[in-house]
């Protein structure tokens, strides 16, 4: 938990209570379509920077893991396994 003096008052889109757990949904501030697109592009660029920082071996390993997950998911779907 943070210092109360440094915390900003947060606005929540919704609040749900599940037993003793409280889930607060935070919505982004209002923004123009252009600002939203710029933020998405910044996010996309950051992800590619992270990907490019990996070695070729790490990239190949991650790609193989994802392909295996897709293969298993397709098998589950075709056999209706959950």
Tab-separated table of C-alpha atoms in Angstrom:
chain	number	residue	atom	x	y	z
A	1	UNK	CA	0.000	0.000	0.000
A	2	UNK	CA	1.176	3.519	-0.760
A	3	UNK	CA	1.592	6.565	1.395
A	4	UNK	CA	-1.830	8.222	1.827
A	5	UNK	CA	-0.273	11.683	1.465
A	6	UNK	CA	1.111	10.828	-2.004
A	7	UNK	CA	-1.943	8.972	-3.325
A	8	UNK	CA	-4.293	10.742	-5.702
A	9	UNK	CA	-8.043	10.411	-5.370
A	10	UNK	CA	-8.982	7.785	-7.930
A	11	UNK	CA	-12.172	7.689	-9.935
A	12	UNK	CA	-13.476	4.188	-10.568
A	13	UNK	CA	-15.670	3.132	-13.467
A	14	UNK	CA	-17.104	0.309	-11.362
A	15	UNK	CA	-16.538	-1.457	-8.061
A	16	UNK	CA	-17.377	-5.116	-7.432
A	17	UNK	CA	-17.199	-7.156	-4.241
A	18	UNK	CA	-16.598	-10.906	-4.371
A	19	UNK	CA	-16.625	-12.243	-0.831
A	20	UNK	CA	-13.871	-10.326	0.958
A	21	UNK	CA	-12.262	-9.159	-2.297
A	22	UNK	CA	-13.003	-5.724	-3.755
A	23	UNK	CA	-12.277	-5.169	-7.462
A	24	UNK	CA	-12.153	-1.575	-8.671
A	25	UNK	CA	-12.238	-0.938	-12.416
A	26	UNK	CA	-10.221	2.079	-13.521
A	27	UNK	CA	-11.101	3.720	-16.834
A	28	UNK	CA	-8.621	5.769	-18.847
A	29	UNK	CA	-9.166	9.520	-18.894
A	30	UNK	CA	-11.224	10.921	-21.764
A	31	UNK	CA	-9.075	11.402	-24.863
A	32	UNK	CA	-9.445	12.119	-28.530
A	33	UNK	CA	-9.283	9.357	-31.107
A	34	UNK	CA	-5.912	10.762	-32.219
A	35	UNK	CA	-4.522	10.595	-28.657
A	36	UNK	CA	-5.804	7.042	-28.297
A	37	UNK	CA	-4.135	6.058	-31.582
A	38	UNK	CA	-0.874	7.732	-30.508
A	39	UNK	CA	-0.871	5.839	-27.207
A	40	UNK	CA	-1.549	2.552	-28.991
A	41	UNK	CA	1.309	3.278	-31.412
A	42	UNK	CA	3.638	4.083	-28.479
A	43	UNK	CA	2.664	0.780	-26.849
A	44	UNK	CA	3.211	-1.091	-30.117
A	45	UNK	CA	6.637	0.541	-30.580
A	46	UNK	CA	7.661	-0.330	-27.005
A	47	UNK	CA	6.688	-3.975	-27.542
A	48	UNK	CA	8.790	-4.156	-30.701
A	49	UNK	CA	11.725	-2.557	-28.864
A	50	UNK	CA	11.448	-5.281	-26.214
A	51	UNK	CA	11.197	-8.009	-28.879
A	52	UNK	CA	14.199	-6.611	-30.740
A	53	UNK	CA	16.221	-6.603	-27.517
A	54	UNK	CA	15.884	-10.410	-27.273
A	55	UNK	CA	18.458	-12.683	-28.820
A	56	UNK	CA	17.466	-14.673	-31.894
A	57	UNK	CA	17.533	-17.816	-29.742
A	58	UNK	CA	15.110	-16.266	-27.234
A	59	UNK	CA	12.801	-15.127	-30.042
A	60	UNK	CA	12.795	-18.602	-31.604
A	61	UNK	CA	12.105	-20.218	-28.227
A	62	UNK	CA	9.164	-17.888	-27.553
A	63	UNK	CA	7.779	-18.469	-31.047
A	64	UNK	CA	7.997	-22.244	-30.540
A	65	UNK	CA	6.208	-21.981	-27.180
A	66	UNK	CA	3.384	-19.927	-28.718
A	67	UNK	CA	3.008	-22.351	-31.630
A	68	UNK	CA	2.773	-25.253	-29.163
A	69	UNK	CA	0.120	-23.401	-27.149
A	70	UNK	CA	-1.864	-22.758	-30.343
A	71	UNK	CA	-1.545	-26.414	-31.359
A	72	UNK	CA	-2.792	-27.602	-27.967
A	73	UNK	CA	-5.648	-25.084	-27.977
A	74	UNK	CA	-6.744	-26.271	-31.430
A	75	UNK	CA	-6.630	-29.876	-30.219
A	76	UNK	CA	-8.773	-28.969	-27.193
A	77	UNK	CA	-11.281	-27.163	-29.395
A	78	UNK	CA	-11.501	-30.020	-31.891
A	79	UNK	CA	-12.029	-32.518	-29.048
A	80	UNK	CA	-14.125	-30.151	-26.922
A	81	UNK	CA	-11.689	-30.497	-24.004
A	82	UNK	CA	-11.636	-27.775	-21.355
